[in-house]
Amino acid sequence: MRSLSCREPHVVKAFEKYKDKNFTVLGVSLDQPNAKDKWLKAIADDKLTWTQVSDLKFWDNEVARLYGIRGIPQNFLIDPQGKIIAKNLRGEALEKKLAEVLN
């Protein structure tokens, strides 16, 4: 199970709880080309330990275009076969869905 997401506290909490149960997070940054240092600092400041990627193309990012992302934050819960099973789950809704599919 994978979640594509950004720097949201509920995602951090879910990652810590489920990271040993076939769940991970892939952070996809939509930062601008001149913001690499700020992006890397945010990862360090927030102590985000999952994989982070960015092509620093802002809204021209391939993932944003592929998934039709027009605003942030966004998240997608993707099963091991690559199927999106939920999106934009926040707080308790994310916790409930993860408990449903991982327990």
Short mmCIF file of C-alpha atoms in Angstrom, two decimals, residues 43-89:
data_model
loop_
_atom_site.label_atom_id
_atom_site.label_comp_id
_atom_site.label_asym_id
_atom_site.label_seq_id
_atom_site.Cartn_x
_atom_site.Cartn_y
_atom_site.Cartn_z
CA ILE A 43 11.99 17.53 4.57
CA ALA A 44 14.69 17.84 7.23
CA ASP A 45 12.71 20.22 9.47
CA ASP A 46 9.62 17.99 9.43
CA LYS A 47 11.75 14.84 9.86
CA LEU A 48 10.06 13.12 6.93
CA THR A 49 11.69 9.72 6.60
CA TRP A 50 9.91 8.33 3.56
CA THR A 51 11.07 8.73 -0.04
CA GLN A 52 10.75 12.25 -1.42
CA VAL A 53 10.93 13.13 -5.11
CA SER A 54 10.63 16.27 -7.19
CA ASP A 55 11.52 17.39 -10.66
CA LEU A 56 11.04 21.00 -9.47
CA LYS A 57 8.68 21.71 -12.38
CA PHE A 58 5.84 23.05 -10.21
CA TRP A 59 2.48 22.47 -12.02
CA ASP A 60 4.28 20.94 -15.00
CA ASN A 61 5.33 17.99 -12.80
CA GLU A 62 4.57 14.71 -14.60
CA VAL A 63 2.88 13.14 -11.57
CA ALA A 64 0.65 16.20 -11.12
CA ARG A 65 -0.37 16.05 -14.75
CA LEU A 66 -0.86 12.26 -14.73
CA TYR A 67 -3.08 12.35 -11.62
CA GLY A 68 -4.88 15.57 -12.56
CA ILE A 69 -3.64 17.45 -9.51
CA ARG A 70 -4.78 21.06 -9.60
CA GLY A 71 -4.32 21.97 -5.94
CA ILE A 72 -2.30 20.90 -2.95
CA PRO A 73 -2.26 19.14 -0.61
CA GLN A 74 -3.46 15.97 -2.32
CA ASN A 75 -3.09 12.34 -1.40
CA PHE A 76 -3.84 9.05 -3.09
CA LEU A 77 -3.98 5.64 -1.45
CA ILE A 78 -2.71 3.11 -3.98
CA ASP A 79 -2.93 -0.65 -3.51
CA PRO A 80 -0.04 -3.03 -4.34
CA GLN A 81 -1.45 -3.54 -7.85
CA GLY A 82 -1.32 0.21 -8.55
CA LYS A 83 -5.07 0.85 -8.26
CA ILE A 84 -6.17 4.05 -6.52
CA ILE A 85 -8.46 2.91 -3.70
CA ALA A 86 -8.98 6.29 -2.01
CA LYS A 87 -7.91 9.89 -2.31
CA ASN A 88 -7.73 13.01 -0.22
CA LEU A 89 -8.28 11.21 3.06
#
